[in-house]
Coordinates of N, CA, C and O in Angstrom, one line a residue:
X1 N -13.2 -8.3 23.4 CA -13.2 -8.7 22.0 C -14.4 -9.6 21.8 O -14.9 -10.5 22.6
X2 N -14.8 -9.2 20.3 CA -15.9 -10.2 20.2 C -15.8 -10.8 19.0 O -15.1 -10.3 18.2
X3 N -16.5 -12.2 18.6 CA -16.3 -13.0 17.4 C -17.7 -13.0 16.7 O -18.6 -13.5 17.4
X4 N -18.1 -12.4 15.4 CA -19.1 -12.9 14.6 C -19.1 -14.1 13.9 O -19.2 -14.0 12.7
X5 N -19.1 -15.1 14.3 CA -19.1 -16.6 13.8 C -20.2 -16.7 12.9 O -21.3 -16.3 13.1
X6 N -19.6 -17.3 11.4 CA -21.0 -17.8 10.5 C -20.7 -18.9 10.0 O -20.0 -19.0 9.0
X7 N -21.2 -19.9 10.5 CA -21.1 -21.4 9.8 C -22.2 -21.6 8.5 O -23.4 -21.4 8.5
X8 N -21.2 -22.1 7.6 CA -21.8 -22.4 6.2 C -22.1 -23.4 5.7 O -21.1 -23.9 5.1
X9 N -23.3 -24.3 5.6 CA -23.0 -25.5 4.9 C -23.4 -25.0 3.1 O -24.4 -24.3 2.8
X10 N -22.4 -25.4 2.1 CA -22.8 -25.1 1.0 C -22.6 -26.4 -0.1 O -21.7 -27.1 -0.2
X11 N -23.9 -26.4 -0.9 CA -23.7 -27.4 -1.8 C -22.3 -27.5 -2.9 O -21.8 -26.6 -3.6
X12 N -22.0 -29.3 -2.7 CA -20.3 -29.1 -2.9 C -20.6 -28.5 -4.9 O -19.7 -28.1 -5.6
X13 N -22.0 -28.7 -5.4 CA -22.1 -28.2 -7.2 C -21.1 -26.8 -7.6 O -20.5 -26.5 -8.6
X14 N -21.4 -25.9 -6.3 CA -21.3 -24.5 -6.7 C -19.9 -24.4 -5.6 O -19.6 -23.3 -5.2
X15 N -19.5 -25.3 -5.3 CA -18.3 -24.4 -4.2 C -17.0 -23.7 -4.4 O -16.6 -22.7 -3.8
X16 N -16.6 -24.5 -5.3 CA -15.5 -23.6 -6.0 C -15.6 -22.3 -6.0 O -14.7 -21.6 -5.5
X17 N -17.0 -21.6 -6.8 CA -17.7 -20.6 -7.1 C -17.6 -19.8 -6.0 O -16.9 -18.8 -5.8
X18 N -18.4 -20.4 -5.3 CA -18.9 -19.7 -3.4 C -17.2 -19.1 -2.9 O -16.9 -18.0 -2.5
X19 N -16.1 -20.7 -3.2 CA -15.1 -20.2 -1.7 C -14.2 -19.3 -2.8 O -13.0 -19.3 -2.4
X20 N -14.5 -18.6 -4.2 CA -13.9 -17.9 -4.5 C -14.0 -16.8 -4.9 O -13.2 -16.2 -5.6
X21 N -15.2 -16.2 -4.4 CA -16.7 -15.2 -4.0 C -15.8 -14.5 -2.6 O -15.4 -13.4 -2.3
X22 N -15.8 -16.1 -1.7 CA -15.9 -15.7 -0.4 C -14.4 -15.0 -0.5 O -14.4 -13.9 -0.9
X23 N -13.2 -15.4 -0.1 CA -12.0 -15.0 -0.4 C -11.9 -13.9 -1.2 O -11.3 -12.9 -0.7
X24 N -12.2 -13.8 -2.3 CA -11.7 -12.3 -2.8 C -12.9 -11.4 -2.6 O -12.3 -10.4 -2.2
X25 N -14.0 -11.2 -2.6 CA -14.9 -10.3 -2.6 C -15.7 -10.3 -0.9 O -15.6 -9.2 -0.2
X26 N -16.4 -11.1 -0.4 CA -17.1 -11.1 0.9 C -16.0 -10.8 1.8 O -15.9 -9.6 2.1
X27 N -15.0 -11.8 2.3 CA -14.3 -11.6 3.3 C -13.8 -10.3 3.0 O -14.0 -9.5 4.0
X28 N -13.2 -9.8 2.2 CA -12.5 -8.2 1.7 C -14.0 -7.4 2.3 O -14.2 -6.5 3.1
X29 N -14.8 -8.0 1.6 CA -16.0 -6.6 2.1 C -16.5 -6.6 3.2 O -17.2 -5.6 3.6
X30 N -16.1 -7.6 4.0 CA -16.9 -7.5 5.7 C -15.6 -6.7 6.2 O -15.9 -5.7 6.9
X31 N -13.9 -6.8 6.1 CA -13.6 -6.0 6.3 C -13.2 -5.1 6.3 O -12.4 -4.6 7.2
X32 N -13.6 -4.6 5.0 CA -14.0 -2.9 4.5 C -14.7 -2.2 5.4 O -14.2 -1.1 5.7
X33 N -15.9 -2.6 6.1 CA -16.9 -2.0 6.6 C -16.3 -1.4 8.1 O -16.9 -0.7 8.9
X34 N -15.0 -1.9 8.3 CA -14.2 -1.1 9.4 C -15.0 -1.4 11.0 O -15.2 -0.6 11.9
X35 N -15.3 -2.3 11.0 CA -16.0 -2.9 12.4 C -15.0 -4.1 12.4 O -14.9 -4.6 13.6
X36 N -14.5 -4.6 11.7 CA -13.9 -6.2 12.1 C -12.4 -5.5 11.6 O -12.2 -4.7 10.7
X37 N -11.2 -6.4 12.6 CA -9.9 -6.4 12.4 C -8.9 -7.7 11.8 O -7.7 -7.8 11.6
X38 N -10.4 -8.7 11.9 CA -9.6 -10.1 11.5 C -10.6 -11.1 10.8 O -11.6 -11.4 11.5
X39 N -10.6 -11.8 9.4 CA -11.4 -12.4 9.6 C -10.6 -14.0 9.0 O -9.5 -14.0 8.4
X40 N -11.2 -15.2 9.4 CA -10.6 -16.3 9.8 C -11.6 -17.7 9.5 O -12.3 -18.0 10.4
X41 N -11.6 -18.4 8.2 CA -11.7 -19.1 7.5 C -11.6 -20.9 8.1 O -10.4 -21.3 8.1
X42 N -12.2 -21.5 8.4 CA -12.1 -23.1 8.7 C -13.3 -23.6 8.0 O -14.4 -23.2 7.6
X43 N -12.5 -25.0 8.1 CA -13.0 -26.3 7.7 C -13.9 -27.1 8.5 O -13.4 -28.1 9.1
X44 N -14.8 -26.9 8.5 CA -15.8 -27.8 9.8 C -15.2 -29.1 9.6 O -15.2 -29.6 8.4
X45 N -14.9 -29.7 10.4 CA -14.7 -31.4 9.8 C -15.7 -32.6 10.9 O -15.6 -33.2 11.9
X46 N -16.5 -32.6 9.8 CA -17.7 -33.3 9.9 C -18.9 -33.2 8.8 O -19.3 -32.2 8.2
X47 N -19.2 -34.9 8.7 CA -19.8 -35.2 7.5 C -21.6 -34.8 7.6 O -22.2 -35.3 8.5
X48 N -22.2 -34.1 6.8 CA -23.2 -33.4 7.4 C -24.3 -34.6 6.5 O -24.1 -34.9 5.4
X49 N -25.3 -35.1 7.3 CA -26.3 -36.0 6.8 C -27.2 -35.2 5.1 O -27.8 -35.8 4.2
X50 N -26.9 -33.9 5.3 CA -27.9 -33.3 4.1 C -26.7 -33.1 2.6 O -26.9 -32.6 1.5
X51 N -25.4 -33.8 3.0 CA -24.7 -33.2 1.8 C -23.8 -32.0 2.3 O -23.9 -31.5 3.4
X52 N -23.0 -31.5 1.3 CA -22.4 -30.0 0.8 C -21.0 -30.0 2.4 O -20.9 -30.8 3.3
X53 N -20.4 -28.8 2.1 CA -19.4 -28.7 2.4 C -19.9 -27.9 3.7 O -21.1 -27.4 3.7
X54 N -18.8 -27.6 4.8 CA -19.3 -26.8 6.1 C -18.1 -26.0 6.6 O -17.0 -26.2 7.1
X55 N -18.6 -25.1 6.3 CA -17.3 -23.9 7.0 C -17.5 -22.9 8.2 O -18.4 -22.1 8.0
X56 N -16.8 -22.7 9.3 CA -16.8 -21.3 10.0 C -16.0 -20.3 9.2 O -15.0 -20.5 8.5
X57 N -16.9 -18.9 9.4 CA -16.1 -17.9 9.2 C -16.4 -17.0 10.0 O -17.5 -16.6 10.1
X58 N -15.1 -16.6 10.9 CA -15.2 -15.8 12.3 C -14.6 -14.3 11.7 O -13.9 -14.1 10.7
X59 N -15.2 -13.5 12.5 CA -14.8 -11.9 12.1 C -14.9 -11.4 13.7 O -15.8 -11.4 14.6
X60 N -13.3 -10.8 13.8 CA -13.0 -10.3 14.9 C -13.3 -8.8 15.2 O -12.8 -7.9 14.5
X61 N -14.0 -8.8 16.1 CA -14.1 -6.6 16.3 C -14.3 -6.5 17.7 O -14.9 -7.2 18.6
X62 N -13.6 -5.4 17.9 CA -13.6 -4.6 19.3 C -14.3 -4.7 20.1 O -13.8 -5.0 21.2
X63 N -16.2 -4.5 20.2 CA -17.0 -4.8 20.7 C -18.3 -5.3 20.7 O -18.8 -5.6 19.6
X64 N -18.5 -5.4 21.2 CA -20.6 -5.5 21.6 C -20.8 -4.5 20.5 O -21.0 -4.9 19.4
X65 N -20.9 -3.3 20.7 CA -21.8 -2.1 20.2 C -20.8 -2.3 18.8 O -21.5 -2.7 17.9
X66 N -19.9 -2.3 18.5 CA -19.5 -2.4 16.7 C -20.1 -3.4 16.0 O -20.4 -3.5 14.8
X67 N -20.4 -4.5 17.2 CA -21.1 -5.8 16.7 C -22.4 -5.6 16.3 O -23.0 -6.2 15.5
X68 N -22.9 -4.6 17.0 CA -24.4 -4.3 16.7 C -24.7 -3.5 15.9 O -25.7 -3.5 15.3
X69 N -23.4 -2.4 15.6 CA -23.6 -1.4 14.1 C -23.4 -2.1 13.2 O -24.0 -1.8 12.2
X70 N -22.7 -3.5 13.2 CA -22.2 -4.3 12.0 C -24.3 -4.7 11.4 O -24.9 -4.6 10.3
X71 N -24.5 -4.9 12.4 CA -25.9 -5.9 12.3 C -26.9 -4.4 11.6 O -27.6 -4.4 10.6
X72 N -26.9 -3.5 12.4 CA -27.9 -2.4 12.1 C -27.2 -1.8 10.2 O -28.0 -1.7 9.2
X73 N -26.1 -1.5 10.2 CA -25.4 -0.6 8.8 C -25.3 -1.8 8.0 O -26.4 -2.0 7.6
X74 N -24.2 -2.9 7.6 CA -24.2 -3.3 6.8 C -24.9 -5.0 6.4 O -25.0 -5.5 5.3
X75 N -25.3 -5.7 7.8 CA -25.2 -6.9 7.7 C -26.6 -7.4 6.4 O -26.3 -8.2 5.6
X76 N -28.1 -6.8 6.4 CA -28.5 -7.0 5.2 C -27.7 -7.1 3.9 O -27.4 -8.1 3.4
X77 N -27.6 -5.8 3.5 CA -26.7 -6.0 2.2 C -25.7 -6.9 1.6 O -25.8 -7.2 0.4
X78 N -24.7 -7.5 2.7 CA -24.0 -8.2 3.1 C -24.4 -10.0 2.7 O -23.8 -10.8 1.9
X79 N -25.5 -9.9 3.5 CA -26.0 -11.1 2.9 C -27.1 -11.5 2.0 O -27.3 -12.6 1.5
X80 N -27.9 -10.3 1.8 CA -28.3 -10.3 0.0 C -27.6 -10.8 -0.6 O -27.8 -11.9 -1.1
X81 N -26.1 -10.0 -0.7 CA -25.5 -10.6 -1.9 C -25.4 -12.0 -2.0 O -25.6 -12.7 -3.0
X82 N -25.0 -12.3 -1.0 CA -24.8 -14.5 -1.4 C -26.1 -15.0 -1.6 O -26.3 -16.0 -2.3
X83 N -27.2 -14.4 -0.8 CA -28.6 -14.9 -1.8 C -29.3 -14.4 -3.1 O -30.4 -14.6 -3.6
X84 N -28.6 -14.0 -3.3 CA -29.0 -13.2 -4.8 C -28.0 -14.1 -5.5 O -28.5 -14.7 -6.3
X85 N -26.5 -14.3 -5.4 CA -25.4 -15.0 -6.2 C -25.5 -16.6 -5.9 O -25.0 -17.4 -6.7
X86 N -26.1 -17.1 -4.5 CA -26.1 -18.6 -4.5 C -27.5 -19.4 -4.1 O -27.8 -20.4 -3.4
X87 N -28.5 -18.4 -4.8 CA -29.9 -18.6 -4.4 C -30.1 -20.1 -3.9 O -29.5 -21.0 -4.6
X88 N -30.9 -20.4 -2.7 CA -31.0 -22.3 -2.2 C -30.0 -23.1 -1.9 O -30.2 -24.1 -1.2
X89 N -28.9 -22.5 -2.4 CA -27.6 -23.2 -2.4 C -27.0 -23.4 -1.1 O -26.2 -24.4 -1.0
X90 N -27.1 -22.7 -0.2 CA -26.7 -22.7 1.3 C -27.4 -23.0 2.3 O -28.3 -23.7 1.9
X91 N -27.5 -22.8 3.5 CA -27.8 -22.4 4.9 C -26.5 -22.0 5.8 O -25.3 -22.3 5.9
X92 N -27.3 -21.2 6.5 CA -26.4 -20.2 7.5 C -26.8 -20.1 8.6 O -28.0 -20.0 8.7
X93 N -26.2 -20.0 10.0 CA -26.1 -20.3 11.2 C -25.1 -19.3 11.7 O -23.9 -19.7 11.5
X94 N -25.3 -17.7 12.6 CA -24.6 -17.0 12.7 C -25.0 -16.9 14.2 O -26.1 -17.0 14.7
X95 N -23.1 -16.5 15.0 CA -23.4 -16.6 15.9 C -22.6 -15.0 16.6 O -21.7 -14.3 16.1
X96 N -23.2 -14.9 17.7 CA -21.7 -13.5 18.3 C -21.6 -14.0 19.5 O -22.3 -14.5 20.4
X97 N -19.9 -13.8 19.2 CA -19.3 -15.2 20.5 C -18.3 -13.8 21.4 O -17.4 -13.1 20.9
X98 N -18.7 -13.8 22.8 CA -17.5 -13.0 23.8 C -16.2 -13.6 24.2 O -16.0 -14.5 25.0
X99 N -15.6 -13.2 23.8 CA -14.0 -14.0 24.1 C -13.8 -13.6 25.5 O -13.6 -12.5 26.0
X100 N -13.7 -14.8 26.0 CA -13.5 -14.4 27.6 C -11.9 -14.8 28.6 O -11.6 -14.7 29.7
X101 N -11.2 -15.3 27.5 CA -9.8 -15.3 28.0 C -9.6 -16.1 26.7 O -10.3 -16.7 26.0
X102 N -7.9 -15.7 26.6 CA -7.1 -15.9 25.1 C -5.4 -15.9 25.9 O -4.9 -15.1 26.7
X103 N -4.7 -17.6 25.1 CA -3.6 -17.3 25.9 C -2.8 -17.8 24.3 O -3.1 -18.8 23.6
X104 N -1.8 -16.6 23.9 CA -1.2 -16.9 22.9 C 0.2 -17.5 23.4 O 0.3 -17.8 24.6
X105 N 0.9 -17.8 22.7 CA 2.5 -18.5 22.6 C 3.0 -17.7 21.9 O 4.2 -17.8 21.5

């Protein structure tokens, strides 16, 4: 299993806007694109020296190679849209994380 991690810092003017973008429209459309089975929303908690608010948002999928179709098929588009809808307003820091042991309760 693999994690596409995207931490967001977003200016707090427009957030409302952004985390209600994000929630009904982005998160629904990452997964639409049928590469991810989960995706999973936090609150960075820590105060960032430039301002604005900081969030992970992780998207769970099967593998390496889905992770790599996600990047080759949809991931432009994807993120057009938030720079086209939140032009300057952000920075983004994306990561792809290997889960290498997982112990549930």
């Amino acid at each position: 299993m693999y994690i596409y991690n995207v931490t967001i810092n977003i200016e707090e003017g427009i957030h409302e806007k952004w985390m209600k973008w994000m929630q009904e429209k982005h998160m629904p459309d990452m997964l639409a694109t049928g590469k991810f089975s989960k995706a999973l929303m936090s609150r960075v908690q820590v105060e960032e020296e430039m301002g604005g608010l900081t969030y992970s948002v992780q998207y769970t999928t099967d593998s390496k190679e889905t992770l790599s179709k996600y990047y080759q098929e949809d991931a432009d588009k994807l993120r057009n849209e938030a720079l086209q809808l939140f032009p300057n307003k952000f920075v983004a820091f994306r990561t792809g994380l290997e889960i290498i042991h997982q112990i549930e309760k």
